[in-house]
PDB file of C-alpha atoms in Angstrom:
ATOM      1  CA  GLY A 923       0.021  -0.134  -0.070  1.00 76.00           C
ATOM      2  CA  GLN A 924       0.872   3.655  -0.071  1.00 83.00           C
ATOM      3  CA  SER A 925       2.022   5.711   2.825  1.00 92.00           C
ATOM      4  CA  LEU A 926       2.255   9.466   3.051  1.00 95.00           C
ATOM      5  CA  GLU A 927       3.118  11.591   6.177  1.00 96.00           C
ATOM      6  CA  GLN A 928       2.889  15.161   6.841  1.00 97.00           C
ATOM      7  CA  PRO A 929       2.361  17.192   9.985  1.00 97.00           C
ATOM      8  CA  SER A 930      -1.121  17.556  11.111  1.00 96.00           C
ATOM      9  CA  GLU A 931      -0.935  21.100  12.176  1.00 97.00           C
ATOM     10  CA  VAL A 932       1.281  24.033  11.418  1.00 98.00           C
ATOM     11  CA  THR A 933       0.823  27.690  12.715  1.00 97.00           C
ATOM     12  CA  ALA A 934       2.745  30.769  11.404  1.00 97.00           C
ATOM     13  CA  VAL A 935       2.621  34.483  11.490  1.00 97.00           C
ATOM     14  CA  GLU A 936       1.401  36.609   8.574  1.00 98.00           C
ATOM     15  CA  GLY A 937       4.219  37.765   6.313  1.00 98.00           C
ATOM     16  CA  ALA A 938       6.419  34.845   7.256  1.00 98.00           C
ATOM     17  CA  ILE A 939       7.579  31.835   5.384  1.00 98.00           C
ATOM     18  CA  VAL A 940       6.411  28.184   6.094  1.00 98.00           C
ATOM     19  CA  GLN A 941       7.433  24.766   4.917  1.00 98.00           C
ATOM     20  CA  ILE A 942       5.101  21.769   4.958  1.00 98.00           C
ATOM     21  CA  ASN A 943       6.915  18.559   4.547  1.00 98.00           C
ATOM     22  CA  CYS A 944       5.825  15.281   3.068  1.00 98.00           C
ATOM     23  CA  THR A 945       7.538  11.922   3.160  1.00 98.00           C
ATOM     24  CA  TYR A 946       6.145   8.882   1.146  1.00 97.00           C
ATOM     25  CA  GLN A 947       6.560   5.275   0.649  1.00 96.00           C
ATOM     26  CA  THR A 948       5.090   3.965  -2.463  1.00 93.00           C
ATOM     27  CA  SER A 949       5.714   1.746  -5.511  1.00 90.00           C
ATOM     28  CA  GLY A 950       5.257   3.200  -9.095  1.00 90.00           C
ATOM     29  CA  PHE A 951       5.936   6.676  -8.195  1.00 93.00           C
ATOM     30  CA  TYR A 952       5.530   9.249 -10.798  1.00 94.00           C
ATOM     31  CA  GLY A 953       5.406  12.616  -9.179  1.00 94.00           C
ATOM     32  CA  LEU A 954       4.112  14.627  -6.103  1.00 96.00           C
ATOM     33  CA  SER A 955       1.285  16.968  -6.072  1.00 96.00           C
ATOM     34  CA  TRP A 956       0.135  19.730  -3.612  1.00 98.00           C
ATOM     35  CA  TYR A 957      -3.339  20.676  -3.009  1.00 98.00           C
ATOM     36  CA  GLN A 958      -5.019  23.329  -0.820  1.00 98.00           C
ATOM     37  CA  GLN A 959      -8.354  22.859   0.718  1.00 98.00           C
ATOM     38  CA  HIS A 960     -10.458  25.695   2.582  1.00 97.00           C
ATOM     39  CA  ASP A 961     -13.105  24.574   5.155  1.00 93.00           C
ATOM     40  CA  GLY A 962     -16.037  23.253   3.365  1.00 87.00           C
ATOM     41  CA  GLY A 963     -14.545  23.641  -0.011  1.00 95.00           C
ATOM     42  CA  ALA A 964     -12.997  21.244  -2.748  1.00 96.00           C
ATOM     43  CA  PRO A 965      -9.297  20.745  -3.046  1.00 97.00           C
ATOM     44  CA  THR A 966      -7.659  22.918  -5.562  1.00 97.00           C
ATOM     45  CA  PHE A 967      -4.129  22.209  -7.222  1.00 95.00           C
ATOM     46  CA  LEU A 968      -1.213  24.061  -6.358  1.00 96.00           C
ATOM     47  CA  SER A 969       1.799  22.279  -7.975  1.00 95.00           C
ATOM     48  CA  TYR A 970       3.210  19.096  -9.465  1.00 95.00           C
ATOM     49  CA  ASN A 971       6.887  17.847  -9.229  1.00 95.00           C
ATOM     50  CA  ALA A 972       7.902  14.872 -11.463  1.00 94.00           C
ATOM     51  CA  LEU A 973      11.726  15.555 -11.326  1.00 95.00           C
ATOM     52  CA  ASP A 974      14.069  16.564  -8.424  1.00 97.00           C
ATOM     53  CA  GLY A 975      14.209  20.108  -7.700  1.00 97.00           C
ATOM     54  CA  LEU A 976      12.382  23.193  -6.849  1.00 97.00           C
ATOM     55  CA  GLU A 977       9.253  24.581  -8.655  1.00 94.00           C
ATOM     56  CA  GLU A 978       8.114  28.190  -8.081  1.00 94.00           C
ATOM     57  CA  THR A 979       4.611  29.353  -8.758  1.00 90.00           C
ATOM     58  CA  GLY A 980       4.333  32.827  -7.307  1.00 93.00           C
ATOM     59  CA  ARG A 981       4.418  32.772  -3.397  1.00 96.00           C
ATOM     60  CA  PHE A 982       4.333  29.106  -3.572  1.00 96.00           C
ATOM     61  CA  SER A 983       7.123  26.584  -4.304  1.00 97.00           C
ATOM     62  CA  SER A 984       7.411  22.858  -4.030  1.00 98.00           C
ATOM     63  CA  PHE A 985      10.295  20.631  -3.809  1.00 98.00           C
ATOM     64  CA  LEU A 986      10.903  17.041  -4.613  1.00 98.00           C
ATOM     65  CA  SER A 987      13.836  14.607  -3.756  1.00 98.00           C
ATOM     66  CA  ARG A 988      12.989  11.373  -5.357  1.00 97.00           C
ATOM     67  CA  SER A 989      16.011   9.418  -3.806  1.00 96.00           C
ATOM     68  CA  ASP A 990      14.942  10.650  -0.394  1.00 97.00           C
ATOM     69  CA  SER A 991      11.062  10.180  -0.984  1.00 97.00           C
ATOM     70  CA  TYR A 992      10.544  13.475   0.202  1.00 97.00           C
ATOM     71  CA  GLY A 993       9.009  16.822  -0.895  1.00 98.00           C
ATOM     72  CA  TYR A 994       7.887  20.032   0.680  1.00 98.00           C
ATOM     73  CA  LEU A 995       5.663  23.035  -0.076  1.00 98.00           C
ATOM     74  CA  LEU A 996       6.951  26.363   0.762  1.00 98.00           C
ATOM     75  CA  LEU A 997       4.653  29.277   1.263  1.00 98.00           C
ATOM     76  CA  GLN A 998       6.196  32.714   1.386  1.00 97.00           C
ATOM     77  CA  GLU A 999       4.810  35.971   2.510  1.00 97.00           C
ATOM     78  CA  LEU A1000       1.938  34.377   4.238  1.00 98.00           C
ATOM     79  CA  GLN A1001      -1.563  36.035   4.245  1.00 98.00           C
ATOM     80  CA  MET A1002      -4.524  35.241   6.267  1.00 97.00           C
ATOM     81  CA  LYS A1003      -6.122  33.691   3.231  1.00 97.00           C
ATOM     82  CA  ASP A1004      -3.565  31.061   3.377  1.00 98.00           C
ATOM     83  CA  SER A1005      -5.137  29.412   6.216  1.00 98.00           C
ATOM     84  CA  ALA A1006      -6.375  26.164   4.958  1.00 98.00           C
ATOM     85  CA  SER A1007      -5.328  22.447   4.691  1.00 97.00           C
ATOM     86  CA  TYR A1008      -2.726  21.376   2.478  1.00 98.00           C
ATOM     87  CA  PHE A1009      -2.305  17.852   0.963  1.00 98.00           C
ATOM     88  CA  CYS A1010       0.436  16.170  -0.579  1.00 98.00           C
ATOM     89  CA  ALA A1011      -0.422  13.451  -3.062  1.00 97.00           C
ATOM     90  CA  VAL A1012       1.727  10.932  -4.921  1.00 96.00           C
ATOM     91  CA  ARG A1013       0.896  10.249  -8.619  1.00 94.00           C
ATOM     92  CA  LEU A1014       1.378   6.524  -9.445  1.00 92.00           C
ATOM     93  CA  THR A1015       1.321   4.093 -12.260  1.00 88.00           C
ATOM     94  CA  GLY A1016      -2.143   4.454 -14.202  1.00 87.00           C
ATOM     95  CA  ASN A1017      -2.549   8.118 -12.829  1.00 90.00           C
ATOM     96  CA  GLN A1018      -3.745   6.918  -9.540  1.00 92.00           C
ATOM     97  CA  PHE A1019      -3.499   9.769  -6.999  1.00 94.00           C
ATOM     98  CA  TYR A1020      -3.078   8.893  -3.274  1.00 96.00           C
ATOM     99  CA  PHE A1021      -3.337  11.682  -0.757  1.00 96.00           C
ATOM    100  CA  GLY A1022      -1.724  12.517   2.622  1.00 95.00           C
ATOM    101  CA  THR A1023      -3.838  13.109   5.834  1.00 95.00           C
ATOM    102  CA  GLY A1024      -3.405  16.788   5.405  1.00 96.00           C
ATOM    103  CA  THR A1025      -1.617  19.644   7.181  1.00 97.00           C
ATOM    104  CA  SER A1026      -3.865  22.311   8.758  1.00 97.00           C
ATOM    105  CA  LEU A1027      -2.125  25.744   8.318  1.00 98.00           C
ATOM    106  CA  THR A1028      -3.338  28.540  10.617  1.00 98.00           C
ATOM    107  CA  VAL A1029      -1.877  32.015   9.944  1.00 98.00           C
ATOM    108  CA  ILE A1030      -1.981  34.463  12.666  1.00 97.00           C
ATOM    109  CA  PRO A1031      -1.630  38.140  12.790  1.00 96.00           C
TER     110      PRO A1031
ATOM    111  CA  ASP B 964     -13.721  23.847 -11.005  1.00 50.00           C
ATOM    112  CA  ALA B 965     -13.325  22.796 -14.718  1.00 59.00           C
ATOM    113  CA  GLY B 966     -16.926  21.686 -14.938  1.00 90.00           C
ATOM    114  CA  ILE B 967     -17.089  19.076 -12.331  1.00 96.00           C
ATOM    115  CA  THR B 968     -20.586  18.682 -11.029  1.00 97.00           C
ATOM    116  CA  GLN B 969     -21.696  16.296  -8.242  1.00 98.00           C
ATOM    117  CA  SER B 970     -25.142  15.430  -7.343  1.00 97.00           C
ATOM    118  CA  PRO B 971     -26.845  15.374  -4.893  1.00 98.00           C
ATOM    119  CA  ARG B 972     -24.652  17.913  -2.676  1.00 97.00           C
ATOM    120  CA  HIS B 973     -26.295  16.362   0.481  1.00 98.00           C
ATOM    121  CA  LYS B 974     -28.120  13.229   1.167  1.00 98.00           C
ATOM    122  CA  VAL B 975     -29.525  11.618   4.308  1.00 98.00           C
ATOM    123  CA  THR B 976     -30.230   7.675   3.774  1.00 97.00           C
ATOM    124  CA  GLU B 977     -31.170   4.849   5.986  1.00 97.00           C
ATOM    125  CA  THR B 978     -28.874   1.954   6.760  1.00 98.00           C
ATOM    126  CA  GLY B 979     -29.084  -0.858   4.291  1.00 97.00           C
ATOM    127  CA  THR B 980     -30.576   1.192   1.241  1.00 97.00           C
ATOM    128  CA  PRO B 981     -28.771   1.554  -2.018  1.00 97.00           C
ATOM    129  CA  VAL B 982     -27.329   4.952  -2.806  1.00 98.00           C
ATOM    130  CA  THR B 983     -25.860   6.405  -6.015  1.00 98.00           C
ATOM    131  CA  LEU B 984     -23.801   9.421  -6.313  1.00 98.00           C
ATOM    132  CA  ARG B 985     -23.271  11.184  -9.738  1.00 98.00           C
ATOM    133  CA  CYS B 986     -20.257  13.045 -11.066  1.00 98.00           C
ATOM    134  CA  HIS B 987     -20.599  14.787 -14.307  1.00 98.00           C
ATOM    135  CA  GLN B 988     -17.730  16.521 -16.237  1.00 97.00           C
ATOM    136  CA  THR B 989     -17.767  18.849 -19.242  1.00 95.00           C
ATOM    137  CA  GLU B 990     -13.964  18.855 -20.136  1.00 92.00           C
ATOM    138  CA  ASN B 991     -13.702  15.285 -21.674  1.00 93.00           C
ATOM    139  CA  HIS B 992     -11.107  14.346 -19.075  1.00 94.00           C
ATOM    140  CA  ARG B 993      -9.860  10.787 -19.363  1.00 94.00           C
ATOM    141  CA  TYR B 994      -9.482   9.968 -15.797  1.00 96.00           C
ATOM    142  CA  MET B 995     -12.028  10.232 -13.191  1.00 97.00           C
ATOM    143  CA  TYR B 996     -11.783   9.493  -9.398  1.00 98.00           C
ATOM    144  CA  TRP B 997     -13.974   8.884  -6.232  1.00 98.00           C
ATOM    145  CA  TYR B 998     -12.562   9.966  -2.924  1.00 98.00           C
ATOM    146  CA  ARG B 999     -14.011   9.981   0.563  1.00 98.00           C
ATOM    147  CA  GLN B1000     -12.927  12.471   3.088  1.00 97.00           C
ATOM    148  CA  ASP B1001     -13.013  11.827   6.863  1.00 95.00           C
ATOM    149  CA  PRO B1002     -11.337  13.731   9.724  1.00 88.00           C
ATOM    150  CA  GLY B1003      -8.031  12.546  10.429  1.00 85.00           C
ATOM    151  CA  HIS B1004      -7.881  10.474   7.044  1.00 87.00           C
ATOM    152  CA  GLY B1005      -7.543  12.938   4.379  1.00 90.00           C
ATOM    153  CA  LEU B1006      -8.748  12.041   1.113  1.00 95.00           C
ATOM    154  CA  ARG B1007      -8.972   8.281   0.561  1.00 96.00           C
ATOM    155  CA  LEU B1008      -9.358   6.820  -3.080  1.00 96.00           C
ATOM    156  CA  ILE B1009     -12.373   4.579  -3.467  1.00 98.00           C
ATOM    157  CA  HIS B1010     -12.338   3.757  -7.152  1.00 98.00           C
ATOM    158  CA  TYR B1011     -11.085   5.444 -10.220  1.00 97.00           C
ATOM    159  CA  SER B1012     -11.600   5.234 -14.105  1.00 97.00           C
ATOM    160  CA  TYR B1013      -8.992   5.410 -17.015  1.00 95.00           C
ATOM    161  CA  GLY B1014     -11.718   5.394 -19.759  1.00 94.00           C
ATOM    162  CA  VAL B1015     -15.199   4.514 -20.591  1.00 95.00           C
ATOM    163  CA  LYS B1016     -16.048   1.163 -18.889  1.00 95.00           C
ATOM    164  CA  ASP B1017     -12.452   0.792 -17.517  1.00 96.00           C
ATOM    165  CA  THR B1018     -12.548   1.076 -13.805  1.00 97.00           C
ATOM    166  CA  ASP B1019     -10.304  -0.168 -10.803  1.00 96.00           C
ATOM    167  CA  LYS B1020     -10.176  -0.300  -7.174  1.00 96.00           C
ATOM    168  CA  GLY B1021      -8.600   2.221  -4.822  1.00 95.00           C
ATOM    169  CA  GLU B1022      -7.636   1.681  -1.240  1.00 93.00           C
ATOM    170  CA  VAL B1023     -11.075   1.698   0.547  1.00 96.00           C
ATOM    171  CA  SER B1024     -13.326   0.146  -2.336  1.00 96.00           C
ATOM    172  CA  ASP B1025     -15.251  -2.561  -0.132  1.00 96.00           C
ATOM    173  CA  GLY B1026     -18.865  -1.694   0.036  1.00 96.00           C
ATOM    174  CA  TYR B1027     -18.572   0.624  -3.154  1.00 98.00           C
ATOM    175  CA  SER B1028     -19.051  -0.086  -6.927  1.00 98.00           C
ATOM    176  CA  VAL B1029     -18.764   2.338  -9.958  1.00 98.00           C
ATOM    177  CA  SER B1030     -19.618   2.756 -13.516  1.00 98.00           C
ATOM    178  CA  ARG B1031     -18.637   4.804 -16.397  1.00 98.00           C
ATOM    179  CA  SER B1032     -20.835   4.343 -19.515  1.00 97.00           C
ATOM    180  CA  LYS B1033     -19.947   7.836 -20.897  1.00 96.00           C
ATOM    181  CA  THR B1034     -16.727   9.870 -20.737  1.00 96.00           C
ATOM    182  CA  GLU B1035     -18.437  12.660 -18.708  1.00 97.00           C
ATOM    183  CA  ASP B1036     -20.289  10.660 -16.230  1.00 98.00           C
ATOM    184  CA  PHE B1037     -18.866   8.547 -13.383  1.00 98.00           C
ATOM    185  CA  LEU B1038     -21.209   6.972 -10.850  1.00 98.00           C
ATOM    186  CA  LEU B1039     -20.605   5.804  -7.235  1.00 98.00           C
ATOM    187  CA  THR B1040     -22.958   3.205  -5.773  1.00 98.00           C
ATOM    188  CA  LEU B1041     -23.208   2.049  -2.211  1.00 97.00           C
ATOM    189  CA  GLU B1042     -25.013  -1.142  -2.435  1.00 94.00           C
ATOM    190  CA  SER B1043     -26.304  -1.315   0.932  1.00 97.00           C
ATOM    191  CA  ALA B1044     -25.182   1.841   2.844  1.00 97.00           C
ATOM    192  CA  THR B1045     -23.733   1.445   6.475  1.00 98.00           C
ATOM    193  CA  SER B1046     -23.012   4.085   9.166  1.00 97.00           C
ATOM    194  CA  SER B1047     -19.294   3.742   8.430  1.00 97.00           C
ATOM    195  CA  GLN B1048     -20.070   5.155   4.949  1.00 98.00           C
ATOM    196  CA  THR B1049     -21.151   8.577   6.407  1.00 98.00           C
ATOM    197  CA  SER B1050     -18.566  11.030   4.873  1.00 98.00           C
ATOM    198  CA  VAL B1051     -17.849  13.639   2.356  1.00 98.00           C
ATOM    199  CA  TYR B1052     -17.389  12.297  -1.250  1.00 98.00           C
ATOM    200  CA  PHE B1053     -15.468  14.160  -3.658  1.00 98.00           C
ATOM    201  CA  CYS B1054     -15.224  13.346  -7.399  1.00 98.00           C
ATOM    202  CA  ALA B1055     -12.234  14.377  -9.410  1.00 97.00           C
ATOM    203  CA  ALA B1056     -11.103  14.359 -12.986  1.00 96.00           C
ATOM    204  CA  THR B1057      -7.857  14.966 -14.844  1.00 94.00           C
ATOM    205  CA  PRO B1058      -6.469  14.657 -18.310  1.00 90.00           C
ATOM    206  CA  GLY B1059      -3.738  12.875 -16.897  1.00 82.00           C
ATOM    207  CA  THR B1060      -1.087  13.656 -19.445  1.00 81.00           C
ATOM    208  CA  ALA B1061       2.550  14.287 -19.022  1.00 75.00           C
ATOM    209  CA  SER B1062       2.065  17.778 -19.249  1.00 75.00           C
ATOM    210  CA  ASN B1063      -1.097  18.236 -17.326  1.00 78.00           C
ATOM    211  CA  THR B1064      -1.670  16.308 -14.123  1.00 86.00           C
ATOM    212  CA  GLU B1065      -4.073  18.759 -12.370  1.00 92.00           C
ATOM    213  CA  ALA B1066      -6.875  17.082 -10.862  1.00 93.00           C
ATOM    214  CA  PHE B1067     -10.066  19.132 -10.822  1.00 95.00           C
ATOM    215  CA  PHE B1068     -12.544  18.363  -8.011  1.00 97.00           C
ATOM    216  CA  GLY B1069     -16.348  18.662  -7.538  1.00 97.00           C
ATOM    217  CA  GLN B1070     -17.829  20.488  -4.657  1.00 97.00           C
ATOM    218  CA  GLY B1071     -18.377  17.343  -2.725  1.00 97.00           C
ATOM    219  CA  THR B1072     -21.368  15.292  -1.524  1.00 98.00           C
ATOM    220  CA  ARG B1073     -22.145  15.230   2.056  1.00 98.00           C
ATOM    221  CA  LEU B1074     -23.726  11.651   2.720  1.00 98.00           C
ATOM    222  CA  THR B1075     -25.136  10.814   6.185  1.00 98.00           C
ATOM    223  CA  VAL B1076     -26.263   7.133   6.718  1.00 98.00           C
ATOM    224  CA  VAL B1077     -28.592   6.889   9.843  1.00 97.00           C
TER     225      VAL B1077
END
């Protein structure tokens, strides 16, 4: 089976930088995605890494190390609206996507 | 939301009754998925489809079946609902190409089994 681990909760100050880590154990790995979900809403796509290294999209960056089975999501210049749950998800053979249990980010003033 | 519509959005049903949830997409994406979301468990894959009439099990498929007779529609059926199937169900779809792996989610169906 698949196993993904990420912290359950993170708190950070508005304007600061926060990193959410994700480690995974799986077979047939193709890449790592990140999704954001606000309370009561649908998950929305943030980023995808298929290769090792850093991908930057505005205030959000995502990193992957395939050899370490590890990735992280970096959020810069935190805003109150960034308070949400963040999920890492592995993309496997056959385009199956398995999600972690999520990290609840609280941004405080 | 890339045209992903789930119906119904809310449903209360009795234990032992069959329930069908519907997912409709307008973007002609090849891959479709059903997930359930429960506190402390994140999103867990129930079943997925890689084409019309092509489906496979996910990690929590017991008690669920699916059908995909058209590209745009993916149905999830609970043959005999149990209280443990009370959850929020999300449908998703993706082109699944090397250049586009973004999964688009519907707004969810909140199912309560009493």
